[in-house]
PDB file of C-alpha atoms in Angstrom:
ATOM      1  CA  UNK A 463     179.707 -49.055  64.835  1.00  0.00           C
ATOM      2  CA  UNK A 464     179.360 -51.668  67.543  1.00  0.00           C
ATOM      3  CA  UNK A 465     175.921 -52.841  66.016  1.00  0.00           C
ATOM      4  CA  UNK A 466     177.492 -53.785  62.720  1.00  0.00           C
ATOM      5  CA  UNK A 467     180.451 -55.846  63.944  1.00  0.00           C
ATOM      6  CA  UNK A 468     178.276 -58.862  65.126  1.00  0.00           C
ATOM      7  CA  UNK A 469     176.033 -58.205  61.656  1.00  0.00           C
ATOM      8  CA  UNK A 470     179.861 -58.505  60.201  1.00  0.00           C
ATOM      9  CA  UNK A 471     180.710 -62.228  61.736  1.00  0.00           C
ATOM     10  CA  UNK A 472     177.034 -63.212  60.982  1.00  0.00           C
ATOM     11  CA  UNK A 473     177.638 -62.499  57.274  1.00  0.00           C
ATOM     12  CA  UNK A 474     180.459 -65.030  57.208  1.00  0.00           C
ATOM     13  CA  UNK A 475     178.781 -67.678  58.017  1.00  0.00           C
ATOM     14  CA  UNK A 476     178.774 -70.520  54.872  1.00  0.00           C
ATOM     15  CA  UNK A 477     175.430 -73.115  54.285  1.00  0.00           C
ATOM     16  CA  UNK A 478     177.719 -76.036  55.835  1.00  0.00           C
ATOM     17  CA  UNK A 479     178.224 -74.132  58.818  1.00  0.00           C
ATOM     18  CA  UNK A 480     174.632 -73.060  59.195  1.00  0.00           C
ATOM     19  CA  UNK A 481     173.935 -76.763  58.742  1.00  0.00           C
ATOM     20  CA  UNK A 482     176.060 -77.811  61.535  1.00  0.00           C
ATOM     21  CA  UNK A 483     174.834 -74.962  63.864  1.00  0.00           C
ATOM     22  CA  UNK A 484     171.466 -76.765  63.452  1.00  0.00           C
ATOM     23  CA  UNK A 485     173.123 -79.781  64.202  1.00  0.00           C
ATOM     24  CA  UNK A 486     173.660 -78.384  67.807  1.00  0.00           C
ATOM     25  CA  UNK A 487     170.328 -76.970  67.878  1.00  0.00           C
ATOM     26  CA  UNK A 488     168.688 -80.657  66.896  1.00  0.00           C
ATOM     27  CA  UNK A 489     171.065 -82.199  70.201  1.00  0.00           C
ATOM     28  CA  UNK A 490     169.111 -79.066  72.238  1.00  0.00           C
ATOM     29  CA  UNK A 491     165.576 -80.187  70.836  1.00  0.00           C
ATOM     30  CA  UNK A 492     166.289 -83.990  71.591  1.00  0.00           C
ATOM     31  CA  UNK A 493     167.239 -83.151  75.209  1.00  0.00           C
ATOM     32  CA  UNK A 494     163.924 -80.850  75.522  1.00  0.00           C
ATOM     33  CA  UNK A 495     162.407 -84.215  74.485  1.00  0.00           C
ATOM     34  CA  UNK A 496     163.630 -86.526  76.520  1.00  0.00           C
ATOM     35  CA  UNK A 497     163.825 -84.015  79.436  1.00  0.00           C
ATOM     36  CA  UNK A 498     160.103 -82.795  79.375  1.00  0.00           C
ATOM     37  CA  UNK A 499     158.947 -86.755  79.306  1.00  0.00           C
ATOM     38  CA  UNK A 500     161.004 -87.606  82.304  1.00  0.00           C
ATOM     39  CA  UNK A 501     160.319 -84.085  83.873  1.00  0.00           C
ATOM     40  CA  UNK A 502     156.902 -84.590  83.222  1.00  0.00           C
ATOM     41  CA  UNK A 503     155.874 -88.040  84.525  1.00  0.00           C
ATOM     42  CA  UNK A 504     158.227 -87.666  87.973  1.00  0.00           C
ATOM     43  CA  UNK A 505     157.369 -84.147  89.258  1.00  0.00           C
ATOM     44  CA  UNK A 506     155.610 -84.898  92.271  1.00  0.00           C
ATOM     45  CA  UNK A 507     153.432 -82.434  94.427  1.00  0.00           C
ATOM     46  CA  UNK A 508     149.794 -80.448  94.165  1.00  0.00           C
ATOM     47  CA  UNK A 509     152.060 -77.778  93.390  1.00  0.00           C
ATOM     48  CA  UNK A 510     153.513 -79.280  90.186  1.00  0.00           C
ATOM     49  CA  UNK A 511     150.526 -80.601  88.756  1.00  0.00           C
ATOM     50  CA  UNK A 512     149.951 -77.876  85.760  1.00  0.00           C
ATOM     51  CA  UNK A 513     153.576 -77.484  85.469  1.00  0.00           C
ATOM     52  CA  UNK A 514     153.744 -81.156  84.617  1.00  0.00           C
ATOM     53  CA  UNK A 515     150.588 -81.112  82.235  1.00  0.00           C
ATOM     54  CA  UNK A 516     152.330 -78.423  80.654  1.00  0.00           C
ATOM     55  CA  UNK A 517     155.741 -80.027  80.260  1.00  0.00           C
ATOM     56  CA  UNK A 518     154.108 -83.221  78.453  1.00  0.00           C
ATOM     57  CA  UNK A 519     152.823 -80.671  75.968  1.00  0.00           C
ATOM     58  CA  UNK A 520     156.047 -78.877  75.652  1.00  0.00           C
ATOM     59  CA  UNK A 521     157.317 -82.599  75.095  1.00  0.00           C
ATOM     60  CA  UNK A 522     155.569 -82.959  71.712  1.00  0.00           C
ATOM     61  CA  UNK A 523     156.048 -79.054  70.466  1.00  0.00           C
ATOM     62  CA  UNK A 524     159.348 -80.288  70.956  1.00  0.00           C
ATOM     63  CA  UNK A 525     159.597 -83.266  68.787  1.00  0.00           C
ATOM     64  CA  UNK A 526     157.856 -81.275  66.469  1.00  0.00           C
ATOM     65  CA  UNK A 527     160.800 -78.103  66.372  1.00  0.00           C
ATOM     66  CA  UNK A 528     163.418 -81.437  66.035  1.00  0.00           C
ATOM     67  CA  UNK A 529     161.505 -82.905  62.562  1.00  0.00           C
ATOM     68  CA  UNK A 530     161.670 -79.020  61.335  1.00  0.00           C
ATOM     69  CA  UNK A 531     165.228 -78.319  62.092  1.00  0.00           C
ATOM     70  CA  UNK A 532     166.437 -82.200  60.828  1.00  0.00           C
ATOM     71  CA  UNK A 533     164.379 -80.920  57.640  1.00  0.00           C
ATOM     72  CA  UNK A 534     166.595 -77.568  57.096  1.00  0.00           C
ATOM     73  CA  UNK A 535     169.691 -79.571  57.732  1.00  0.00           C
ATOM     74  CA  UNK A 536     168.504 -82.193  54.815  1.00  0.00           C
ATOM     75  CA  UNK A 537     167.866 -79.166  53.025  1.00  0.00           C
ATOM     76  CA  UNK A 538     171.369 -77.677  53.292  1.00  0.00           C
ATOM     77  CA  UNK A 539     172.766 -81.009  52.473  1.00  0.00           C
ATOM     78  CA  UNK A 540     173.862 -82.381  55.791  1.00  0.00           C
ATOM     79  CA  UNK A 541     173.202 -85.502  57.825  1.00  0.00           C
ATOM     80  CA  UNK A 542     170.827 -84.659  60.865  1.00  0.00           C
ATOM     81  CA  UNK A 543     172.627 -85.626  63.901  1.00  0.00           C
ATOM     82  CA  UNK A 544     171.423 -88.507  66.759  1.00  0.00           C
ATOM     83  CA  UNK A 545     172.600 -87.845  69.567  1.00  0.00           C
ATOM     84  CA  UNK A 546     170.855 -85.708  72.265  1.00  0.00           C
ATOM     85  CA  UNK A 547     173.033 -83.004  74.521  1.00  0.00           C
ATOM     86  CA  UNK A 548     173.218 -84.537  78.145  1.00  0.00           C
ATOM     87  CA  UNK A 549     169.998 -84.244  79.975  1.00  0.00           C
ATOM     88  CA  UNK A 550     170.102 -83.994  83.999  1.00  0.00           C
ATOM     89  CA  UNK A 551     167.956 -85.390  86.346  1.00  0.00           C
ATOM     90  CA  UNK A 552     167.027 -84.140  90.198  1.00  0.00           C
ATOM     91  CA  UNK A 553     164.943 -85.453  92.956  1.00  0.00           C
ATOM     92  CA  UNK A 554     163.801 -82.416  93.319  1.00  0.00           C
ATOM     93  CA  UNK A 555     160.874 -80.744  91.351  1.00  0.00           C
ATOM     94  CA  UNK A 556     162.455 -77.120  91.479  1.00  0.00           C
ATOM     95  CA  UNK A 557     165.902 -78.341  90.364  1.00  0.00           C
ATOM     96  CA  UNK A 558     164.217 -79.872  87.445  1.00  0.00           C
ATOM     97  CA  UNK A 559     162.444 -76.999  86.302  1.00  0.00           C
ATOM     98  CA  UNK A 560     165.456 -74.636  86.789  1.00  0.00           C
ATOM     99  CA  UNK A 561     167.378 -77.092  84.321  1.00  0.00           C
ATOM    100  CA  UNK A 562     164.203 -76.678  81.631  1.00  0.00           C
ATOM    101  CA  UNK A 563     164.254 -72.679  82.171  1.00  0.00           C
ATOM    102  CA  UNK A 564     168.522 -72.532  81.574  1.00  0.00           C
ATOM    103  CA  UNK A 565     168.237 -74.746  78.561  1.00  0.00           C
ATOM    104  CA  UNK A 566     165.194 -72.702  77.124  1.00  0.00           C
ATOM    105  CA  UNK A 567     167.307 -69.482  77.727  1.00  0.00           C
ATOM    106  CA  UNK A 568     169.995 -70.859  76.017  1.00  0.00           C
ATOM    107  CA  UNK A 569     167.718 -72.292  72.714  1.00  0.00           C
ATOM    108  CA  UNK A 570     166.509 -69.025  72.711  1.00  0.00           C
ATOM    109  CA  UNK A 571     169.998 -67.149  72.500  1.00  0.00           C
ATOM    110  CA  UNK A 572     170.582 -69.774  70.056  1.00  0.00           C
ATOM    111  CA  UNK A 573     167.587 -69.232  67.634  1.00  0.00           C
ATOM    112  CA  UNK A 574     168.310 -65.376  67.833  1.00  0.00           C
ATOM    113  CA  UNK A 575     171.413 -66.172  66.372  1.00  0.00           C
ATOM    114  CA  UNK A 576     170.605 -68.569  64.211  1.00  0.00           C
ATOM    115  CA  UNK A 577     167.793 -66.089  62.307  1.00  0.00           C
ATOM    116  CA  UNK A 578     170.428 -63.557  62.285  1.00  0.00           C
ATOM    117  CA  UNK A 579     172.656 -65.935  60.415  1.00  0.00           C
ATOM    118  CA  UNK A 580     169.844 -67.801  58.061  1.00  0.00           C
ATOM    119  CA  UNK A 581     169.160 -64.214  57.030  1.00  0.00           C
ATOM    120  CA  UNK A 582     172.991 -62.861  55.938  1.00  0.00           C
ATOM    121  CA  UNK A 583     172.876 -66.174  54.172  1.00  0.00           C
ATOM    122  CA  UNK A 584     169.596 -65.346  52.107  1.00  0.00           C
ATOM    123  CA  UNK A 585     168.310 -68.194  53.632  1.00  0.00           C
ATOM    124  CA  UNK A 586     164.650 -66.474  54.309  1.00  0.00           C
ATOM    125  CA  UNK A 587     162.525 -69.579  54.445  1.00  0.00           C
ATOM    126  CA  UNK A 588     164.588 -71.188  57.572  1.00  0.00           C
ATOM    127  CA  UNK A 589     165.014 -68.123  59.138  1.00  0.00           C
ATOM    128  CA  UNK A 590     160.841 -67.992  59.000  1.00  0.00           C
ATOM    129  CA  UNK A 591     160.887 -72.025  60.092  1.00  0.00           C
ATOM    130  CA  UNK A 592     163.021 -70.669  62.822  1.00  0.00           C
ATOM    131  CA  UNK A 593     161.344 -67.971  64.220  1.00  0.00           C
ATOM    132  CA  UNK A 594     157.954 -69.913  64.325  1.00  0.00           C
ATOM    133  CA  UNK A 595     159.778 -72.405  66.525  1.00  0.00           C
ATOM    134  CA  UNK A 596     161.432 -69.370  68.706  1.00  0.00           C
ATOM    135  CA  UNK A 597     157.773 -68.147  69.539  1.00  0.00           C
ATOM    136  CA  UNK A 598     157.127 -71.731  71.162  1.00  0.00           C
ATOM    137  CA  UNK A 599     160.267 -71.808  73.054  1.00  0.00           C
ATOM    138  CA  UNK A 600     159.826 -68.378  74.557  1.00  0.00           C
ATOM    139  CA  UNK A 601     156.407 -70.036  75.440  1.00  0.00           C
ATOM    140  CA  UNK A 602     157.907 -72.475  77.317  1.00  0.00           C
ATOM    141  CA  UNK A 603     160.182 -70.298  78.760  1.00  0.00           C
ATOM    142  CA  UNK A 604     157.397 -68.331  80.250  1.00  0.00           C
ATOM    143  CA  UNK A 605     155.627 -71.140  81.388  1.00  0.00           C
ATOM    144  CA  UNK A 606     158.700 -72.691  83.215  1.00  0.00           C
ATOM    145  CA  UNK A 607     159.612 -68.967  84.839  1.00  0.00           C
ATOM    146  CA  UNK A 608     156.170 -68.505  85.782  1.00  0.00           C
ATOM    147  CA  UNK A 609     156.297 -72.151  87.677  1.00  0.00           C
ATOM    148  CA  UNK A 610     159.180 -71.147  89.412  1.00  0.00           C
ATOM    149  CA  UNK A 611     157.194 -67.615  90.346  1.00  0.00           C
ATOM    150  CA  UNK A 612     160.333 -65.521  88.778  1.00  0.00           C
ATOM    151  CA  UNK A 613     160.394 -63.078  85.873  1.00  0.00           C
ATOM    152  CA  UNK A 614     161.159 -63.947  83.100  1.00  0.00           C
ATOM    153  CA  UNK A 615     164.954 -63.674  82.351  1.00  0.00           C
ATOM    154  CA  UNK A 616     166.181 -61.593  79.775  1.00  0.00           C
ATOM    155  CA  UNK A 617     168.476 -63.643  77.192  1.00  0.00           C
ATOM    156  CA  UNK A 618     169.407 -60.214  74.918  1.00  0.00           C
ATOM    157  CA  UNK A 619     173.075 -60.869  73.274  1.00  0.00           C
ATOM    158  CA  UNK A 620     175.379 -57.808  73.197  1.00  0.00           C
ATOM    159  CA  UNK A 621     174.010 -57.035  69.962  1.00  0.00           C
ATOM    160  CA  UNK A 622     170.257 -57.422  70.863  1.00  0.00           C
ATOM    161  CA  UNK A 623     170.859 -54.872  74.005  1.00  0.00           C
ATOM    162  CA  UNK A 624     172.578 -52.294  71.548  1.00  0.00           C
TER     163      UNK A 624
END
């Protein structure tokens, strides 16, 4: 019974909602932008070197997952926002990277979700636009855990662990 309670709130979801969901999801990309330039050009260190190739990479998948999601918002009929969430800054290399890996956890949580919903809406096509963008960001994820020699974390909702 648990399993279909979250199925439940997902199915209430309307296209205006969904739209403005995205919204938040387009303020996410913009700060993986902006974050992954920075990140990029001031990690210093033998050490950071790939990492930092990497993360000027990551910087154009990026841009590329905020054109596709400002698309699906244009497609459900709302205004694709401007304004990036709040990016933070270290002098230190490790703190930077430990920023990237949180917010990739948390886009990923997000774009779980966010499937879950296009899908109770019958919105298919997103849901596929999506989870090609979801791939990349657990990419990235991997990438950034791996730089920080951890695991990588586990970012299973409730409903996901079921």
């Amino acid at each position: 019974m648990r399993d279909r309670q979250p199925k439940m709130e997902v199915s209430a979801i309307t296209r205006d909602e969904l739209a403005g969901l995205l919204n938040g999801d387009l303020a996410r990309e913009y700060q993986a932008v902006i974050s992954y330039v920075v990140y990029s050009q001031v990690l210093k260190g033998a050490q950071y070197m790939n990492i930092a190739s990497e993360l000027e990479k990551h910087a154009g998948e990026e841009l590329q997952h905020a054109l596709i999601v400002a698309k699906q918002i244009d497609y459900l009929g709302g205004m694709p926002g401007v304004v990036p969430k709040h990016v933070k800054t270290s002098e230190k290399a490790e703190d930077m990277l430990r920023f990237d890996l949180a917010n990739e956890n948390d886009t990923i949580r997000n774009y779980r979700e966010r499937v879950r919903q296009c899908e109770a809406l019958g919105e298919y096509a997103i849901a596929e636009h999506i989870r090609e963008i979801l791939m990349q960001e657990q990419d990235h994820q991997i990438a950034l855990a791996t730089a920080l020699g951890e695991e990588v974390p586990s970012v299973a909702g409730p409903e996901e662990q079921a």
